[in-house]
Amino acid sequence: MAEQVEELVNLTIDGRPVSVPKGSVVWAAARKLGIEIPIYCYHPKMDPLGACRMCFVQVEKMPKLATACTTQVAEGMVVITDSPQVKKARQGTLEFLLINHPLDCPICDKGGECDLQDFTLRYGPGASRFDLSKRHFQKPIPVNEQILLDRERCIACQRCVRFCQDVAMEDGLVMQERGFRTEVGVEPSAPFDSIFSGNVVEMCPVGALTAKSYRFVARPWELKRGATVCGQCAVGCNVLADVRVDKLLRQYSRTNDDIDDGFLCDRGRWNTDLANSPERLRQPLIRRDGKLQSATWDEAIALVARSLGEIAQRDGGEAVGGIGSTHTTNEEAYLFQKLLRVGLGTNNVDHFHGRFPQGDNDAQPWVWSDSIAGLERASHIVLLGADPYLRQPIIDLRIRKAIRRGARVWVVSPAANRLDRLAAGAIRYQAGQVGAVARALLQVTLSERLTRGAFAEQRQASLAERLAGLADATPEAVSAAAGCDAEALRTLAREIAGAKGAVILYDEMATREATGETLAADALDLALLTDNFGRAGAGVGPLLEDNNSLGARDMGLLPGSLPGYRAVDDEQARAELSAAWGVRTPEAAGLDYDAMLAGGVKALYVLGANPATHLSEEGRAALAGLEFLVVQDLFLTETAKLAAVVLPAVSYTEKDGTFTNTERCVQVVRKAMLELPGARADWQILRDVANALGLGWTYSNSAQILAEIGRTTPIYAGVSRHGLGQTGARWPLAPGATEADGQRTLSGSPFLTWEMLAQGVAKGRGSDQLALSAGRGEQA
């Protein structure tokens, strides 16, 4: 499909020509030229309002001054932003705003990053003509558990209220009273409990709304600000981490339109425990006389290498296993599986994840084929057992944006959801039955002949067999077993089949439910057979659990897959890795997560995970009874308390690397603060253990590891920190534009097509059997 050419409008601002898309406002055109037009009420992510009257400009042939935030550009328009009339109007606006605004800048948390302060200095009057008493209010007033309101500082720009009503689409802040008595307040009948509430603090142009956690803590000029990626969930929001004296004080949004749309959830904004907790480990621990006691790094590393090496040599590599993390960086996950495979000769490496079908060279239908931004283009969005509000909040916010654009959302979940009141339909079922619901939707699609598109047409001969395998999944049968509405299931299946573009999303951990074994494959079949695949605004995939859940899989933390989802017995892959690593990897698939914890190994290396929380008391006793258990983590977790050696690691704000989010976007994580004294980055610890085993690893920084990933992992081919830039790229990666310095950027596909999967881009269950799950369909 040919891309639509964007229509541009040409205009002149302060004598400088500029071209911007049709429909843009004058303010956006001026910003493109680097010309500042002061604003208070306007926000680029909300519709123009024109309430503050601060952005006046002079437009040729217009009799009066115009507001730059509401005036759309026109061909040949001539705009002046600094004429005497404009300057006088801005001074008047600021003078009115300052009449009752308190002169408390020295104690205001916004001081130093306040738009009123800055614009008064640049555009305001030199002195005030008003010497009457200013109004006073009780201060501060808590509007929720995290946010305080100082009413006398409010300039009634309405940004906060409009965010609640128009963006978050939830009750919360409202404008109260009228005229000069206008003030912000909380809706009496609705508590301001939104998980997006912190955004109003960030977008408030003055110090009216401030965070409790930051109140009277620091001044902006005392902060060291680092651009990185949030590590709180699988979305991968871009953030600015503000640090003072090696303490993470807050995280502000760093706009990446394709991922976070410029917003941040409260968990990402204020949860600083990973970096700041006094419970963090500060030195290695070794078990002596039954108790974990302090040790030096040299002692701990030597003991880990010696113990693992001896067990592997005595009983074979299959006696050793490794459980990796969904929180560590791609570089660290890659080194972990390399250490197990090269240093200890075992494919016993896995992590805690959803259950996705996998087998010998067989594909895995677990990749979200579309993108977060693509949700805006969907006509239908279906959530199967997923609650992004609680688990991936910014995706929930993007779904709300899609609703404002006309999308019909169906919430299929066992419990009430914050999206219910905005949804076109909601289906409740008994917990643990989401897999049965997905099978019912597929059954209706096949039994009513709702299939469409080239994929379904090419497989007509196998559809009857697929339908026969769903004999127990009629809406009536599933309704009886799962307690849901059979007619609602039929209605939803028909809407999916007739949708202009439907996105089907399910929670990764729903695949671990009793009926969830085939959930991923069934959801993929449903999308493929209804032609909701392979384009923006249509697709299917899981909402993953943690910040690097997908990266852990990509890097080979799977017992049957090498980095890039190549099977462990793939001779070509083994030969290529042998040339790169200098050692032939084991050919037999290893033990998975559950098998290792069920006693399948004698020694276990746990990296950034806490498997003890998934075990019974008997299982924990077995874990403690291992011949050797080493745990690498930030805290003394339940698993770490059972270990023979504990190695202290650092948080994502204390190291460099990359994360891969739930939509396949690889992003650069940048170190924002110094490491906690006594702790080390996971990749450094793994390197030291490898060298103690005699592997001779020479990595001195994470960029070198990433470069190796680019050489050994096909879907990450050519990856580099520079190429990923500030906003990242989705795999499969491809060369992008050449920059002035001669270096290439990286680009990626915003969505996956069936052809990409068939060509082995996302290997898993084989090109011809990816759909019509588990080989039940006929090969094309």
Short mmCIF file of C-alpha atoms in Angstrom, two decimals, residues 114-369:
data_model
loop_
_atom_site.label_atom_id
_atom_site.label_comp_id
_atom_site.label_asym_id
_atom_site.label_seq_id
_atom_site.Cartn_x
_atom_site.Cartn_y
_atom_site.Cartn_z
CA CYS A 114 8.52 27.46 36.45
CA ASP A 115 7.03 28.85 33.24
CA LEU A 116 5.48 31.80 35.06
CA GLN A 117 8.86 32.67 36.51
CA ASP A 118 10.63 32.29 33.17
CA PHE A 119 8.07 34.10 31.03
CA THR A 120 7.80 36.99 33.50
CA LEU A 121 11.54 37.44 33.20
CA ARG A 122 11.47 37.30 29.39
CA TYR A 123 8.15 38.92 28.50
CA GLY A 124 6.69 40.48 31.65
CA PRO A 125 6.59 43.99 33.08
CA GLY A 126 9.52 45.17 35.15
CA ALA A 127 7.31 46.12 38.10
CA SER A 128 3.77 45.65 39.32
CA ARG A 129 1.22 48.50 39.47
CA PHE A 130 -0.82 46.67 42.08
CA ASP A 131 0.04 47.00 45.75
CA LEU A 132 -3.13 45.56 47.27
CA SER A 133 -3.12 42.48 49.48
CA LYS A 134 -3.00 39.17 47.65
CA ARG A 135 -5.53 36.45 48.36
CA HIS A 136 -4.56 33.58 50.66
CA PHE A 137 -5.78 30.02 51.09
CA GLN A 138 -5.16 27.16 53.44
CA LYS A 139 -2.13 25.31 52.09
CA PRO A 140 -1.42 22.77 51.01
CA ILE A 141 -4.52 20.72 50.29
CA PRO A 142 -3.96 17.03 49.40
CA VAL A 143 -5.85 16.08 46.25
CA ASN A 144 -4.72 12.46 46.57
CA GLU A 145 -2.07 10.43 48.40
CA GLN A 146 0.76 11.73 46.22
CA ILE A 147 -0.20 15.27 45.17
CA LEU A 148 -0.63 18.55 47.05
CA LEU A 149 -2.48 21.67 45.84
CA ASP A 150 -1.47 25.27 46.61
CA ARG A 151 -4.54 27.13 45.33
CA GLU A 152 -3.11 30.65 45.44
CA ARG A 153 -0.44 29.68 42.90
CA CYS A 154 -2.96 28.38 40.33
CA ILE A 155 -3.30 30.48 37.15
CA ALA A 156 -6.39 28.58 35.94
CA CYS A 157 -4.71 27.30 32.78
CA GLN A 158 -6.91 24.17 33.03
CA ARG A 159 -4.19 21.79 31.83
CA CYS A 160 -4.68 19.46 34.80
CA VAL A 161 -8.46 19.37 34.50
CA ARG A 162 -8.34 18.77 30.76
CA PHE A 163 -5.82 15.97 31.19
CA CYS A 164 -8.14 14.18 33.61
CA GLN A 165 -11.23 14.68 31.46
CA ASP A 166 -9.85 14.45 27.92
CA VAL A 167 -6.71 12.27 28.12
CA ALA A 168 -7.15 9.97 31.14
CA MET A 169 -10.94 10.12 30.66
CA GLU A 170 -11.46 9.72 34.39
CA ASP A 171 -13.04 11.81 37.11
CA GLY A 172 -10.64 13.75 39.25
CA LEU A 173 -9.76 17.43 39.11
CA VAL A 174 -12.36 20.04 38.14
CA MET A 175 -12.60 23.82 37.90
CA GLN A 176 -14.68 25.32 40.71
CA GLU A 177 -16.28 28.75 41.18
CA ARG A 178 -16.15 31.49 38.52
CA GLY A 179 -14.26 34.66 37.62
CA PHE A 180 -11.38 35.62 39.90
CA ARG A 181 -12.57 33.00 42.38
CA THR A 182 -11.93 30.17 39.92
CA GLU A 183 -9.80 27.41 41.41
CA VAL A 184 -8.91 23.77 40.92
CA GLY A 185 -10.60 21.22 43.12
CA VAL A 186 -11.46 17.53 43.38
CA GLU A 187 -14.78 16.23 42.11
CA PRO A 188 -16.70 15.63 45.37
CA SER A 189 -18.26 12.38 44.20
CA ALA A 190 -15.10 10.91 42.62
CA PRO A 191 -11.71 10.51 44.33
CA PHE A 192 -8.65 11.48 42.29
CA ASP A 193 -7.16 7.99 42.35
CA SER A 194 -5.98 7.65 38.77
CA ILE A 195 -2.69 5.87 38.14
CA PHE A 196 -1.94 8.69 35.70
CA SER A 197 -2.39 11.45 38.29
CA GLY A 198 1.30 12.40 38.40
CA ASN A 199 1.10 13.80 34.89
CA VAL A 200 -0.78 16.83 36.21
CA VAL A 201 2.20 17.69 38.42
CA GLU A 202 4.56 17.59 35.47
CA MET A 203 2.34 19.60 33.13
CA CYS A 204 1.36 22.25 35.70
CA PRO A 205 3.21 25.38 34.48
CA VAL A 206 3.46 26.80 38.01
CA GLY A 207 3.82 25.34 41.50
CA ALA A 208 0.12 24.81 42.17
CA LEU A 209 0.32 21.01 41.99
CA THR A 210 3.37 19.42 43.57
CA ALA A 211 4.43 15.91 44.56
CA LYS A 212 4.55 14.99 48.25
CA SER A 213 7.68 12.92 47.68
CA TYR A 214 9.54 15.89 46.19
CA ARG A 215 8.19 18.70 48.38
CA PHE A 216 11.02 20.78 49.87
CA VAL A 217 13.54 18.08 48.90
CA ALA A 218 15.71 19.69 46.22
CA ARG A 219 16.02 22.54 43.73
CA PRO A 220 16.12 21.84 39.98
CA TRP A 221 19.66 23.17 39.59
CA GLU A 222 20.86 20.64 42.16
CA LEU A 223 19.64 17.71 40.08
CA LYS A 224 21.61 15.63 37.64
CA ARG A 225 19.21 14.64 34.87
CA GLY A 226 19.78 11.50 32.80
CA ALA A 227 17.79 10.24 29.81
CA THR A 228 16.94 6.55 30.18
CA VAL A 229 14.09 4.03 29.97
CA CYS A 230 11.69 3.17 32.78
CA GLY A 231 12.13 -0.32 34.24
CA GLN A 232 8.77 -0.69 35.97
CA CYS A 233 6.81 -2.58 33.29
CA ALA A 234 6.97 -3.88 29.73
CA VAL A 235 5.97 -0.64 28.01
CA GLY A 236 9.43 0.94 28.17
CA CYS A 237 8.44 4.58 28.65
CA ASN A 238 11.20 7.09 28.01
CA VAL A 239 12.09 9.02 31.15
CA LEU A 240 14.34 11.68 32.57
CA ALA A 241 15.78 10.41 35.85
CA ASP A 242 16.50 13.22 38.30
CA VAL A 243 19.26 12.38 40.78
CA ARG A 244 20.69 14.36 43.70
CA VAL A 245 23.65 13.11 45.71
CA ASP A 246 23.22 9.65 44.18
CA LYS A 247 19.59 9.39 45.20
CA LEU A 248 16.87 9.02 42.58
CA LEU A 249 14.28 11.66 43.46
CA ARG A 250 11.82 11.43 40.58
CA GLN A 251 11.33 10.44 36.95
CA TYR A 252 9.75 12.79 34.42
CA SER A 253 8.49 11.84 30.99
CA ARG A 254 10.74 12.08 27.93
CA THR A 255 8.43 12.10 24.95
CA ASN A 256 8.60 9.16 22.58
CA ASP A 257 5.42 9.42 20.53
CA ASP A 258 5.62 5.82 19.35
CA ILE A 259 5.71 4.39 22.87
CA ASP A 260 4.61 6.63 25.73
CA ASP A 261 3.04 9.56 23.85
CA GLY A 262 4.71 11.91 26.33
CA PHE A 263 3.02 10.56 29.46
CA LEU A 264 4.07 8.44 32.44
CA CYS A 265 2.20 6.38 35.02
CA ASP A 266 2.58 6.98 38.75
CA ARG A 267 4.48 3.74 39.26
CA GLY A 268 7.16 4.84 36.82
CA ARG A 269 7.19 8.38 38.15
CA TRP A 270 7.47 7.81 41.87
CA ASN A 271 8.55 4.24 42.56
CA THR A 272 12.22 4.78 43.38
CA ASP A 273 12.73 1.84 45.75
CA LEU A 274 14.85 -0.14 43.31
CA ALA A 275 17.50 2.55 43.46
CA ASN A 276 17.01 4.08 46.91
CA SER A 277 15.91 1.31 49.25
CA PRO A 278 18.03 0.92 52.40
CA GLU A 279 17.44 -2.84 52.04
CA ARG A 280 19.74 -2.99 49.01
CA LEU A 281 22.66 -5.42 49.20
CA ARG A 282 26.03 -3.70 49.50
CA GLN A 283 28.48 -6.60 49.63
CA PRO A 284 28.71 -10.25 48.61
CA LEU A 285 27.52 -12.87 51.09
CA ILE A 286 28.83 -16.42 51.57
CA ARG A 287 27.15 -19.05 53.73
CA ARG A 288 29.46 -20.08 56.55
CA ASP A 289 28.37 -22.26 59.45
CA GLY A 290 24.81 -22.11 58.15
CA LYS A 291 24.65 -18.30 58.02
CA LEU A 292 25.15 -15.78 55.22
CA GLN A 293 28.18 -13.67 56.12
CA SER A 294 29.99 -10.80 54.43
CA ALA A 295 32.76 -11.63 51.98
CA THR A 296 34.99 -9.92 49.46
CA TRP A 297 34.21 -9.92 45.76
CA ASP A 298 37.29 -12.03 45.02
CA GLU A 299 36.21 -14.68 47.53
CA ALA A 300 32.64 -14.81 46.22
CA ILE A 301 33.56 -14.92 42.53
CA ALA A 302 36.17 -17.63 43.12
CA LEU A 303 33.72 -19.76 45.11
CA VAL A 304 30.99 -19.45 42.47
CA ALA A 305 33.31 -20.38 39.59
CA ARG A 306 34.96 -23.22 41.50
CA SER A 307 31.69 -24.76 42.70
CA LEU A 308 29.84 -24.56 39.39
CA GLY A 309 32.88 -25.74 37.46
CA GLU A 310 33.48 -28.74 39.71
CA ILE A 311 29.85 -29.90 39.54
CA ALA A 312 29.77 -29.51 35.74
CA GLN A 313 33.01 -31.43 35.37
CA ARG A 314 31.99 -34.19 37.78
CA ASP A 315 28.37 -34.72 36.74
CA GLY A 316 28.23 -33.09 33.33
CA GLY A 317 26.78 -29.77 32.24
CA GLU A 318 23.25 -31.12 32.58
CA ALA A 319 23.72 -31.04 36.37
CA VAL A 320 23.94 -27.23 36.31
CA GLY A 321 21.13 -24.83 35.46
CA GLY A 322 20.47 -21.12 35.24
CA ILE A 323 17.33 -19.10 35.84
CA GLY A 324 17.55 -15.68 34.21
CA SER A 325 15.75 -12.41 34.71
CA THR A 326 13.11 -10.38 32.91
CA HIS A 327 14.50 -7.22 34.52
CA THR A 328 18.16 -7.28 33.49
CA THR A 329 19.36 -5.75 30.21
CA ASN A 330 19.64 -7.57 26.89
CA GLU A 331 23.40 -7.53 27.26
CA GLU A 332 23.21 -9.21 30.65
CA ALA A 333 20.69 -11.82 29.51
CA TYR A 334 22.93 -12.59 26.53
CA LEU A 335 26.02 -13.03 28.70
CA PHE A 336 24.10 -15.20 31.17
CA GLN A 337 23.02 -17.75 28.58
CA LYS A 338 26.49 -17.59 27.00
CA LEU A 339 28.09 -18.33 30.38
CA LEU A 340 25.84 -21.38 30.87
CA ARG A 341 26.28 -22.72 27.35
CA VAL A 342 29.97 -21.93 26.79
CA GLY A 343 31.39 -22.00 30.30
CA LEU A 344 29.36 -24.82 31.83
CA GLY A 345 28.21 -26.78 28.75
CA THR A 346 24.47 -26.76 29.40
CA ASN A 347 21.25 -25.60 27.76
CA ASN A 348 19.51 -25.68 31.15
CA VAL A 349 18.65 -21.98 31.00
CA ASP A 350 15.21 -20.44 31.30
CA HIS A 351 13.23 -17.70 33.04
CA PHE A 352 9.71 -17.32 34.44
CA HIS A 353 7.41 -16.52 31.55
CA GLY A 354 4.11 -17.30 29.93
CA ARG A 355 3.55 -20.66 28.31
CA PHE A 356 3.98 -20.43 24.56
CA PRO A 357 4.09 -23.46 22.26
CA GLN A 358 7.61 -24.30 21.21
CA GLY A 359 9.37 -27.31 19.85
CA ASP A 360 11.90 -28.55 17.37
CA ASN A 361 12.27 -25.69 14.92
CA ASP A 362 8.64 -24.92 15.63
CA ALA A 363 7.48 -21.36 15.90
CA GLN A 364 6.19 -19.38 18.84
CA PRO A 365 3.14 -17.13 18.36
CA TRP A 366 4.06 -14.77 21.17
CA VAL A 367 5.25 -11.62 19.38
CA TRP A 368 2.93 -8.59 19.29
CA SER A 369 2.65 -8.18 15.54
#
